[in-house]
PDB file of C-alpha atoms and ligand atoms in Angstrom:
ATOM      1  CA  MET A   1     146.968 102.508  76.106  1.00  0.00           C
ATOM      2  CA  ASP A   2     150.094 100.318  76.120  1.00  0.00           C
ATOM      3  CA  SER A   3     148.642  96.826  76.661  1.00  0.00           C
ATOM      4  CA  ASN A   4     151.693  95.916  78.732  1.00  0.00           C
ATOM      5  CA  SER A   5     151.435  98.900  81.105  1.00  0.00           C
ATOM      6  CA  LEU A   6     150.565  98.957  84.805  1.00  0.00           C
ATOM      7  CA  GLU A   7     147.376 100.823  83.899  1.00  0.00           C
ATOM      8  CA  SER A   8     146.220  98.035  81.595  1.00  0.00           C
ATOM      9  CA  ARG A   9     147.064  95.423  84.237  1.00  0.00           C
ATOM     10  CA  ALA A  10     145.114  97.390  86.858  1.00  0.00           C
ATOM     11  CA  ILE A  11     142.022  97.542  84.628  1.00  0.00           C
ATOM     12  CA  PHE A  12     142.310  93.852  83.807  1.00  0.00           C
ATOM     13  CA  LEU A  13     142.743  92.934  87.478  1.00  0.00           C
ATOM     14  CA  ARG A  14     139.531  94.713  88.502  1.00  0.00           C
ATOM     15  CA  SER A  15     137.397  92.611  86.184  1.00  0.00           C
ATOM     16  CA  LEU A  16     139.413  89.432  86.746  1.00  0.00           C
ATOM     17  CA  ILE A  17     138.993  89.487  90.516  1.00  0.00           C
ATOM     18  CA  ARG A  18     135.233  90.103  90.204  1.00  0.00           C
ATOM     19  CA  ALA A  19     134.896  87.117  87.891  1.00  0.00           C
ATOM     20  CA  ALA A  20     136.973  85.031  90.306  1.00  0.00           C
ATOM     21  CA  GLY A  21     134.643  86.134  93.117  1.00  0.00           C
ATOM     22  CA  GLU A  22     131.657  84.828  91.139  1.00  0.00           C
ATOM     23  CA  ILE A  23     133.304  81.410  90.920  1.00  0.00           C
ATOM     24  CA  VAL A  24     133.901  81.468  94.673  1.00  0.00           C
ATOM     25  CA  MET A  25     130.257  82.389  95.359  1.00  0.00           C
ATOM     26  CA  GLN A  26     129.033  79.466  93.223  1.00  0.00           C
ATOM     27  CA  GLY A  27     130.774  77.186  95.729  1.00  0.00           C
ATOM     28  CA  PHE A  28     129.724  79.089  98.845  1.00  0.00           C
ATOM     29  CA  GLY A  29     127.061  77.342 100.885  1.00  0.00           C
ATOM     30  CA  ALA A  30     127.056  74.362  98.522  1.00  0.00           C
ATOM     31  CA  SER A  31     127.802  70.868  99.758  1.00  0.00           C
ATOM     32  CA  ARG A  32     131.437  70.444  98.953  1.00  0.00           C
ATOM     33  CA  GLN A  33     134.477  68.256  99.244  1.00  0.00           C
ATOM     34  CA  ILE A  34     136.957  69.477 101.848  1.00  0.00           C
ATOM     35  CA  GLU A  35     140.534  68.224 102.087  1.00  0.00           C
ATOM     36  CA  ILE A  36     143.073  68.857 104.799  1.00  0.00           C
ATOM     37  CA  LYS A  37     146.512  70.065 103.639  1.00  0.00           C
ATOM     38  CA  GLY A  38     147.848  70.105 107.218  1.00  0.00           C
ATOM     39  CA  PRO A  39     146.635  70.846 110.753  1.00  0.00           C
ATOM     40  CA  GLN A  40     143.909  73.540 110.516  1.00  0.00           C
ATOM     41  CA  ASP A  41     144.785  74.040 106.825  1.00  0.00           C
ATOM     42  CA  TYR A  42     141.774  73.434 104.559  1.00  0.00           C
ATOM     43  CA  LEU A  43     141.353  73.029 100.823  1.00  0.00           C
ATOM     44  CA  THR A  44     138.035  72.983  98.980  1.00  0.00           C
ATOM     45  CA  GLU A  45     137.436  72.199  95.326  1.00  0.00           C
ATOM     46  CA  THR A  46     136.545  75.885  94.864  1.00  0.00           C
ATOM     47  CA  ASP A  47     140.093  76.976  95.858  1.00  0.00           C
ATOM     48  CA  ALA A  48     141.504  74.881  93.021  1.00  0.00           C
ATOM     49  CA  LEU A  49     138.812  75.907  90.504  1.00  0.00           C
ATOM     50  CA  CYS A  50     139.297  79.588  91.254  1.00  0.00           C
ATOM     51  CA  GLU A  51     143.094  79.506  91.072  1.00  0.00           C
ATOM     52  CA  THR A  52     143.027  77.614  87.770  1.00  0.00           C
ATOM     53  CA  PHE A  53     140.615  80.197  86.345  1.00  0.00           C
ATOM     54  CA  ILE A  54     142.813  83.132  87.446  1.00  0.00           C
ATOM     55  CA  ARG A  55     145.959  81.417  86.187  1.00  0.00           C
ATOM     56  CA  GLN A  56     144.454  80.721  82.748  1.00  0.00           C
ATOM     57  CA  GLN A  57     143.088  84.257  82.357  1.00  0.00           C
ATOM     58  CA  LEU A  58     146.440  85.826  83.261  1.00  0.00           C
ATOM     59  CA  ALA A  59     148.369  83.454  80.990  1.00  0.00           C
ATOM     60  CA  ALA A  60     146.105  84.372  78.068  1.00  0.00           C
ATOM     61  CA  GLU A  61     146.340  88.142  78.654  1.00  0.00           C
ATOM     62  CA  TYR A  62     149.925  88.493  79.911  1.00  0.00           C
ATOM     63  CA  PRO A  63     151.814  85.415  78.682  1.00  0.00           C
ATOM     64  CA  GLU A  64     155.188  86.937  79.613  1.00  0.00           C
ATOM     65  CA  ASP A  65     154.252  87.451  83.273  1.00  0.00           C
ATOM     66  CA  ALA A  66     155.099  84.883  85.940  1.00  0.00           C
ATOM     67  CA  PHE A  67     152.505  83.420  88.315  1.00  0.00           C
ATOM     68  CA  PHE A  68     152.743  82.298  91.956  1.00  0.00           C
ATOM     69  CA  GLY A  69     149.630  80.917  93.647  1.00  0.00           C
ATOM     70  CA  GLU A  70     148.726  79.282  96.942  1.00  0.00           C
ATOM     71  CA  GLU A  71     147.386  76.072  95.382  1.00  0.00           C
ATOM     72  CA  THR A  72     149.489  75.577  92.249  1.00  0.00           C
ATOM     73  CA  GLY A  73     152.765  77.346  93.089  1.00  0.00           C
ATOM     74  CA  GLY A  74     154.670  78.824  90.149  1.00  0.00           C
ATOM     75  CA  GLN A  75     157.953  80.340  89.193  1.00  0.00           C
ATOM     76  CA  SER A  76     159.547  83.712  89.912  1.00  0.00           C
ATOM     77  CA  GLY A  77     160.041  86.509  87.396  1.00  0.00           C
ATOM     78  CA  ASP A  78     160.551  90.279  87.136  1.00  0.00           C
ATOM     79  CA  ASN A  79     156.806  90.699  86.616  1.00  0.00           C
ATOM     80  CA  ILE A  80     154.786  88.310  88.730  1.00  0.00           C
ATOM     81  CA  TRP A  81     151.169  87.859  89.821  1.00  0.00           C
ATOM     82  CA  VAL A  82     150.829  86.543  93.379  1.00  0.00           C
ATOM     83  CA  VAL A  83     147.440  84.924  93.963  1.00  0.00           C
ATOM     84  CA  ASP A  84     145.370  83.565  96.831  1.00  0.00           C
ATOM     85  CA  PRO A  85     142.161  82.153  95.255  1.00  0.00           C
ATOM     86  CA  ILE A  86     140.348  82.000  98.621  1.00  0.00           C
ATOM     87  CA  ASP A  87     141.869  83.502 101.720  1.00  0.00           C
ATOM     88  CA  GLY A  88     139.910  82.442 104.771  1.00  0.00           C
ATOM     89  CA  THR A  89     139.220  78.953 103.430  1.00  0.00           C
ATOM     90  CA  ALA A  90     138.293  77.664 106.912  1.00  0.00           C
ATOM     91  CA  ASN A  91     135.554  80.339 107.084  1.00  0.00           C
ATOM     92  CA  PHE A  92     134.418  79.583 103.521  1.00  0.00           C
ATOM     93  CA  ALA A  93     134.158  75.865 104.330  1.00  0.00           C
ATOM     94  CA  ARG A  94     131.929  76.645 107.344  1.00  0.00           C
ATOM     95  CA  ASN A  95     129.627  79.085 105.526  1.00  0.00           C
ATOM     96  CA  ILE A  96     131.054  82.145 107.295  1.00  0.00           C
ATOM     97  CA  PRO A  97     131.105  85.066 104.813  1.00  0.00           C
ATOM     98  CA  HIS A  98     134.565  86.293 105.840  1.00  0.00           C
ATOM     99  CA  PHE A  99     136.833  85.248 102.969  1.00  0.00           C
ATOM    100  CA  CYS A 100     138.233  86.873  99.861  1.00  0.00           C
ATOM    101  CA  VAL A 101     140.230  86.570  96.674  1.00  0.00           C
ATOM    102  CA  SER A 102     143.589  88.361  96.952  1.00  0.00           C
ATOM    103  CA  ILE A 103     145.805  89.244  93.986  1.00  0.00           C
ATOM    104  CA  ALA A 104     148.999  91.324  93.858  1.00  0.00           C
ATOM    105  CA  PHE A 105     151.135  92.335  90.907  1.00  0.00           C
ATOM    106  CA  VAL A 106     154.839  92.614  91.741  1.00  0.00           C
ATOM    107  CA  SER A 107     157.317  94.233  89.364  1.00  0.00           C
ATOM    108  CA  GLN A 108     161.088  94.292  89.972  1.00  0.00           C
ATOM    109  CA  GLY A 109     160.555  93.184  93.580  1.00  0.00           C
ATOM    110  CA  ARG A 110     157.954  95.847  94.451  1.00  0.00           C
ATOM    111  CA  THR A 111     154.194  95.384  94.768  1.00  0.00           C
ATOM    112  CA  GLU A 112     152.625  97.805  92.280  1.00  0.00           C
ATOM    113  CA  ILE A 113     148.950  96.757  92.307  1.00  0.00           C
ATOM    114  CA  GLY A 114     146.868  94.987  94.940  1.00  0.00           C
ATOM    115  CA  ALA A 115     143.235  93.857  94.935  1.00  0.00           C
ATOM    116  CA  ILE A 116     141.225  92.077  97.621  1.00  0.00           C
ATOM    117  CA  TYR A 117     137.607  91.141  96.948  1.00  0.00           C
ATOM    118  CA  ASN A 118     135.087  89.736  99.406  1.00  0.00           C
ATOM    119  CA  PRO A 119     132.314  88.551  97.062  1.00  0.00           C
ATOM    120  CA  ALA A 120     129.920  87.667  99.903  1.00  0.00           C
ATOM    121  CA  LEU A 121     129.743  91.345 100.929  1.00  0.00           C
ATOM    122  CA  ASN A 122     130.570  92.761  97.491  1.00  0.00           C
ATOM    123  CA  GLU A 123     133.537  94.650  98.981  1.00  0.00           C
ATOM    124  CA  MET A 124     136.376  95.382  96.580  1.00  0.00           C
ATOM    125  CA  TYR A 125     139.595  96.854  97.915  1.00  0.00           C
ATOM    126  CA  PHE A 126     142.043  98.198  95.357  1.00  0.00           C
ATOM    127  CA  ALA A 127     145.404  99.984  95.475  1.00  0.00           C
ATOM    128  CA  ARG A 128     148.031 101.138  93.030  1.00  0.00           C
ATOM    129  CA  ARG A 129     151.387 102.314  94.346  1.00  0.00           C
ATOM    130  CA  GLY A 130     151.342 106.111  94.618  1.00  0.00           C
ATOM    131  CA  SER A 131     147.620 106.417  93.842  1.00  0.00           C
ATOM    132  CA  GLY A 132     145.950 105.680  97.190  1.00  0.00           C
ATOM    133  CA  ALA A 133     143.631 102.884  98.238  1.00  0.00           C
ATOM    134  CA  THR A 134     139.888 102.463  97.705  1.00  0.00           C
ATOM    135  CA  LEU A 135     136.969 100.363  98.912  1.00  0.00           C
ATOM    136  CA  ASN A 136     134.316 100.070  96.199  1.00  0.00           C
ATOM    137  CA  ASP A 137     135.973 103.040  94.467  1.00  0.00           C
ATOM    138  CA  ARG A 138     135.844 105.326  97.516  1.00  0.00           C
ATOM    139  CA  PRO A 139     139.185 106.451  99.023  1.00  0.00           C
ATOM    140  CA  ILE A 140     140.030 104.834 102.357  1.00  0.00           C
ATOM    141  CA  GLN A 141     142.413 105.734 105.171  1.00  0.00           C
ATOM    142  CA  THR A 142     143.780 104.014 108.230  1.00  0.00           C
ATOM    143  CA  ALA A 143     142.440 104.903 111.693  1.00  0.00           C
ATOM    144  CA  GLN A 144     144.017 107.583 113.892  1.00  0.00           C
ATOM    145  CA  THR A 145     143.683 105.519 117.075  1.00  0.00           C
ATOM    146  CA  PRO A 146     146.067 107.096 119.604  1.00  0.00           C
ATOM    147  CA  ALA A 147     146.881 104.350 122.120  1.00  0.00           C
ATOM    148  CA  PRO A 148     146.755 100.551 122.697  1.00  0.00           C
ATOM    149  CA  GLN A 149     144.004 100.910 125.337  1.00  0.00           C
ATOM    150  CA  VAL A 150     141.558 101.877 122.581  1.00  0.00           C
ATOM    151  CA  ALA A 151     143.090  99.822 119.774  1.00  0.00           C
ATOM    152  CA  SER A 152     141.644  96.645 118.300  1.00  0.00           C
ATOM    153  CA  ILE A 153     144.028  94.569 116.237  1.00  0.00           C
ATOM    154  CA  GLU A 154     144.091  91.152 114.589  1.00  0.00           C
ATOM    155  CA  PHE A 155     146.890  88.719 115.461  1.00  0.00           C
ATOM    156  CA  GLY A 156     146.925  85.920 112.887  1.00  0.00           C
ATOM    157  CA  TRP A 157     147.729  82.331 113.763  1.00  0.00           C
ATOM    158  CA  SER A 158     148.751  79.288 111.765  1.00  0.00           C
ATOM    159  CA  ALA A 159     150.205  75.871 112.580  1.00  0.00           C
ATOM    160  CA  ARG A 160     153.375  76.976 110.746  1.00  0.00           C
ATOM    161  CA  VAL A 161     154.525  78.715 113.946  1.00  0.00           C
ATOM    162  CA  PRO A 162     155.093  77.123 117.390  1.00  0.00           C
ATOM    163  CA  ASN A 163     152.190  77.880 119.733  1.00  0.00           C
ATOM    164  CA  ALA A 164     154.578  79.099 122.437  1.00  0.00           C
ATOM    165  CA  SER A 165     155.839  81.949 120.200  1.00  0.00           C
ATOM    166  CA  TYR A 166     152.253  82.938 119.418  1.00  0.00           C
ATOM    167  CA  MET A 167     151.205  82.855 123.085  1.00  0.00           C
ATOM    168  CA  THR A 168     154.192  84.967 124.197  1.00  0.00           C
ATOM    169  CA  ILE A 169     153.285  87.777 121.809  1.00  0.00           C
ATOM    170  CA  LEU A 170     149.541  87.471 122.490  1.00  0.00           C
ATOM    171  CA  ASP A 171     150.233  87.835 126.207  1.00  0.00           C
ATOM    172  CA  ALA A 172     152.380  90.934 125.571  1.00  0.00           C
ATOM    173  CA  LEU A 173     149.688  92.467 123.325  1.00  0.00           C
ATOM    174  CA  LEU A 174     146.975  91.982 125.955  1.00  0.00           C
ATOM    175  CA  TYR A 175     149.274  93.219 128.730  1.00  0.00           C
ATOM    176  CA  THR A 176     149.957  96.402 126.722  1.00  0.00           C
ATOM    177  CA  GLY A 177     146.227  97.050 126.413  1.00  0.00           C
ATOM    178  CA  PHE A 178     145.436  95.920 122.862  1.00  0.00           C
ATOM    179  CA  ASN A 179     142.267  93.988 122.050  1.00  0.00           C
ATOM    180  CA  ALA A 180     143.576  91.104 119.908  1.00  0.00           C
ATOM    181  CA  ARG A 181     141.206  89.153 117.659  1.00  0.00           C
ATOM    182  CA  ARG A 182     141.592  86.460 115.032  1.00  0.00           C
ATOM    183  CA  ALA A 183     139.042  86.331 112.217  1.00  0.00           C
ATOM    184  CA  GLY A 184     140.631  83.743 109.894  1.00  0.00           C
ATOM    185  CA  SER A 185     141.453  85.719 106.755  1.00  0.00           C
ATOM    186  CA  GLY A 186     144.800  87.472 106.900  1.00  0.00           C
ATOM    187  CA  ALA A 187     144.196  89.280 103.599  1.00  0.00           C
ATOM    188  CA  LEU A 188     140.893  90.746 104.833  1.00  0.00           C
ATOM    189  CA  GLY A 189     142.537  91.478 108.193  1.00  0.00           C
ATOM    190  CA  LEU A 190     145.013  93.708 106.351  1.00  0.00           C
ATOM    191  CA  ALA A 191     142.295  95.305 104.213  1.00  0.00           C
ATOM    192  CA  TYR A 192     140.437  96.178 107.429  1.00  0.00           C
ATOM    193  CA  VAL A 193     143.529  98.028 108.688  1.00  0.00           C
ATOM    194  CA  ALA A 194     143.534 100.019 105.439  1.00  0.00           C
ATOM    195  CA  ASP A 195     139.928 101.172 105.858  1.00  0.00           C
ATOM    196  CA  GLY A 196     140.180 101.808 109.616  1.00  0.00           C
ATOM    197  CA  ARG A 197     137.897  98.978 110.775  1.00  0.00           C
ATOM    198  CA  SER A 198     140.928  97.552 112.550  1.00  0.00           C
ATOM    199  CA  ASP A 199     144.012  99.268 113.973  1.00  0.00           C
ATOM    200  CA  GLY A 200     146.642  96.684 113.125  1.00  0.00           C
ATOM    201  CA  TYR A 201     147.441  93.240 111.779  1.00  0.00           C
ATOM    202  CA  ALA A 202     150.345  91.083 112.918  1.00  0.00           C
ATOM    203  CA  GLU A 203     151.377  87.531 112.141  1.00  0.00           C
ATOM    204  CA  ILE A 204     154.655  85.729 112.869  1.00  0.00           C
ATOM    205  CA  HIS A 205     154.676  83.955 109.501  1.00  0.00           C
ATOM    206  CA  MET A 206     152.553  84.677 106.470  1.00  0.00           C
ATOM    207  CA  ASN A 207     152.879  83.653 102.856  1.00  0.00           C
ATOM    208  CA  SER A 208     153.203  86.278 100.145  1.00  0.00           C
ATOM    209  CA  TRP A 209     149.854  85.330  98.538  1.00  0.00           C
ATOM    210  CA  ASP A 210     148.113  86.149 101.853  1.00  0.00           C
ATOM    211  CA  CYS A 211     149.674  89.551 102.467  1.00  0.00           C
ATOM    212  CA  LEU A 212     151.129  91.408  99.464  1.00  0.00           C
ATOM    213  CA  ALA A 213     147.905  93.019  98.242  1.00  0.00           C
ATOM    214  CA  GLY A 214     146.907  93.933 101.817  1.00  0.00           C
ATOM    215  CA  LEU A 215     150.282  95.450 102.673  1.00  0.00           C
ATOM    216  CA  LEU A 216     150.061  97.745  99.645  1.00  0.00           C
ATOM    217  CA  LEU A 217     146.512  98.751 100.648  1.00  0.00           C
ATOM    218  CA  VAL A 218     147.664  99.727 104.153  1.00  0.00           C
ATOM    219  CA  GLU A 219     150.680 101.647 102.849  1.00  0.00           C
ATOM    220  CA  GLU A 220     148.543 103.539 100.347  1.00  0.00           C
ATOM    221  CA  ALA A 221     145.916 104.267 103.015  1.00  0.00           C
ATOM    222  CA  GLY A 222     148.483 106.041 105.225  1.00  0.00           C
ATOM    223  CA  GLY A 223     149.490 103.192 107.527  1.00  0.00           C
ATOM    224  CA  ARG A 224     152.856 101.660 108.310  1.00  0.00           C
ATOM    225  CA  VAL A 225     153.954  98.228 107.116  1.00  0.00           C
ATOM    226  CA  CYS A 226     156.871  95.829 107.471  1.00  0.00           C
ATOM    227  CA  PRO A 227     159.418  95.682 104.613  1.00  0.00           C
ATOM    228  CA  PHE A 228     158.128  92.218 103.582  1.00  0.00           C
ATOM    229  CA  LEU A 229     159.623  91.793 100.096  1.00  0.00           C
ATOM    230  CA  ASP A 230     162.935  93.486 101.040  1.00  0.00           C
ATOM    231  CA  LEU A 231     163.615  90.425 103.177  1.00  0.00           C
ATOM    232  CA  GLY A 232     163.425  88.100 100.137  1.00  0.00           C
ATOM    233  CA  THR A 233     160.209  86.488 101.314  1.00  0.00           C
ATOM    234  CA  LEU A 234     158.170  86.101  98.115  1.00  0.00           C
ATOM    235  CA  GLU A 235     158.619  82.324  98.002  1.00  0.00           C
ATOM    236  CA  ALA A 236     159.150  81.441 101.672  1.00  0.00           C
ATOM    237  CA  GLY A 237     156.987  84.016 103.454  1.00  0.00           C
ATOM    238  CA  GLY A 238     157.918  85.909 106.614  1.00  0.00           C
ATOM    239  CA  PRO A 239     156.670  88.063 109.491  1.00  0.00           C
ATOM    240  CA  VAL A 240     153.928  90.596 108.782  1.00  0.00           C
ATOM    241  CA  LEU A 241     152.972  93.809 110.536  1.00  0.00           C
ATOM    242  CA  ALA A 242     150.657  96.562 109.323  1.00  0.00           C
ATOM    243  CA  SER A 243     149.420  99.341 111.538  1.00  0.00           C
ATOM    244  CA  ALA A 244     147.461 102.534 111.904  1.00  0.00           C
ATOM    245  CA  PRO A 245     150.183 105.191 112.173  1.00  0.00           C
ATOM    246  CA  ARG A 246     149.819 106.488 115.742  1.00  0.00           C
ATOM    247  CA  ILE A 247     150.143 103.097 117.459  1.00  0.00           C
ATOM    248  CA  SER A 248     152.682 101.656 115.007  1.00  0.00           C
ATOM    249  CA  ALA A 249     155.840 102.075 117.129  1.00  0.00           C
ATOM    250  CA  VAL A 250     154.340 100.392 120.173  1.00  0.00           C
ATOM    251  CA  LEU A 251     152.842  97.563 118.067  1.00  0.00           C
ATOM    252  CA  SER A 252     156.242  96.966 116.476  1.00  0.00           C
ATOM    253  CA  ASN A 253     157.943  96.903 119.894  1.00  0.00           C
ATOM    254  CA  VAL A 254     155.455  94.483 121.382  1.00  0.00           C
ATOM    255  CA  THR A 255     155.453  92.044 118.436  1.00  0.00           C
ATOM    256  CA  GLY A 256     159.169  92.418 117.652  1.00  0.00           C
ATOM    257  CA  ILE A 257     158.296  92.824 113.938  1.00  0.00           C
ATOM    258  CA  VAL A 258     160.122  95.726 112.283  1.00  0.00           C
ATOM    259  CA  LEU A 259     158.428  98.417 110.225  1.00  0.00           C
ATOM    260  CA  ALA A 260     159.754 100.231 107.178  1.00  0.00           C
ATOM    261  CA  GLU A 261     160.590 103.888 107.830  1.00  0.00           C
ATOM    262  CA  ARG A 262     157.877 106.415 107.024  1.00  0.00           C
ATOM    263  CA  GLU A 263     158.547 110.081 107.650  1.00  0.00           C
ATOM    264  CA  ASP A 264     155.009 111.464 107.708  1.00  0.00           C
ATOM    265  CA  VAL A 265     153.951 109.448 110.755  1.00  0.00           C
ATOM    266  CA  ILE A 266     153.240 110.970 114.181  1.00  0.00           C
ATOM    267  CA  GLN A 267     152.939 108.606 117.135  1.00  0.00           C
ATOM    268  CA  GLY A 268     150.024 108.758 119.595  1.00  0.00           C
ATOM    269  CA  GLU A 269     150.333 109.644 123.255  1.00  0.00           C
ATOM    270  CA  GLY A 270     150.974 106.024 124.230  1.00  0.00           C
ATOM    271  CA  ARG A 271     148.393 106.139 127.039  1.00  0.00           C
ATOM    272  CA  ILE A 272     145.009 107.767 127.357  1.00  0.00           C
ATOM    273  CA  GLU A 273     143.085 108.630 130.522  1.00  0.00           C
ATOM    274  CA  MET A 274     139.740 106.922 131.145  1.00  0.00           C
ATOM    275  CA  GLY A 275     136.894 109.356 130.408  1.00  0.00           C
ATOM    276  CA  GLN A 276     139.039 111.099 127.788  1.00  0.00           C
ATOM    277  CA  ALA A 277     137.426 111.612 124.365  1.00  0.00           C
ATOM    278  CA  ILE A 278     139.173 109.710 121.554  1.00  0.00           C
TER     279      ILE A 278
HETATM  280  C1  IPD B   1     145.274  81.589 106.143  1.00  0.00           C
HETATM  281  C2  IPD B   1     144.463  82.746 106.664  1.00  0.00           C
HETATM  282  C3  IPD B   1     144.739  82.975 108.127  1.00  0.00           C
HETATM  283  C4  IPD B   1     146.200  83.309 108.346  1.00  0.00           C
HETATM  284  C5  IPD B   1     147.068  82.188 107.799  1.00  0.00           C
HETATM  285  C6  IPD B   1     146.731  81.878 106.348  1.00  0.00           C
HETATM  286  P1  IPD B   1     143.981  80.364 104.134  1.00  0.00           P
HETATM  287  O1  IPD B   1     145.082  81.398 104.751  1.00  0.00           O
HETATM  288  O2  IPD B   1     144.772  83.928 105.987  1.00  0.00           O
HETATM  289  O3  IPD B   1     143.984  84.047 108.607  1.00  0.00           O
HETATM  290  O4  IPD B   1     146.424  83.488 109.709  1.00  0.00           O
HETATM  291  O5  IPD B   1     148.423  82.567 107.884  1.00  0.00           O
HETATM  292  O6  IPD B   1     147.486  80.751 105.940  1.00  0.00           O
HETATM  293  O7  IPD B   1     144.398  79.018 104.572  1.00  0.00           O
HETATM  294  O8  IPD B   1     142.653  80.760 104.655  1.00  0.00           O
HETATM  295  O9  IPD B   1     144.106  80.573 102.657  1.00  0.00           O
HETATM  296 CA1   CA B   2     145.529  82.252 102.322  1.00  0.00          CA
END
């Protein structure tokens, strides 16, 4: 196998993200030093340890590839690894097992490989463009939920966005009939759309390290996603929407976040009657 191929990177990524997960679990539940990067924005020593480990491993194996990580930044390049060493750090810091390592490989401006690993539950999500998405090696698909009244979505929040903008959209989501939750890990929130545990994920601003792997998972699992990288958002971040197909048009209308075209998608009925089977 060509050691510089996508296939070799995919194989390497599977073992790398498991090893990174072990580092994260060594810090989970331990007494630890927590710093505050900004309002409601946490950093533990494990975030830094894990990112340094991933960065060193990638530099040794693929010295030509660029690296961009949440904690140490990086530089752009045609082939670039985009890394969140712990997504859901606030959960991690409070001993809540809802966090993950998220790694995407982007080539020529397109995400080609994405992996999200929750080491506390031993759940590994993996996708390669054109090859489908898996959870612990089993193929996954988005839900076929037909209408907002039976849809449960996650609407992510951060202090990077004015509260008024968040509240306006939250109000519209609830008014339309969606159940909107926030669980504190955007990457896992997207992975849960891919495997049908959730019907959608929206956030007004997300960074690329939080969302690229998850967006590829949803796309490969049959869902609809926003054209994140087309908007030049790798460094600065941007709005994120990912959705089960049948409620995607209404979710896009309510949040005002556009979706990339996808021809094989059929919308749901929009409304369902109470007592109707779903
Ligand atoms: C945050 C989480 C959160 C999302 C934020 C992210 P962190 O990342 O993913 O769910 O809403 O946009 O910044 O701080 O846990 O790595
Ligand atoms: Ca994150």
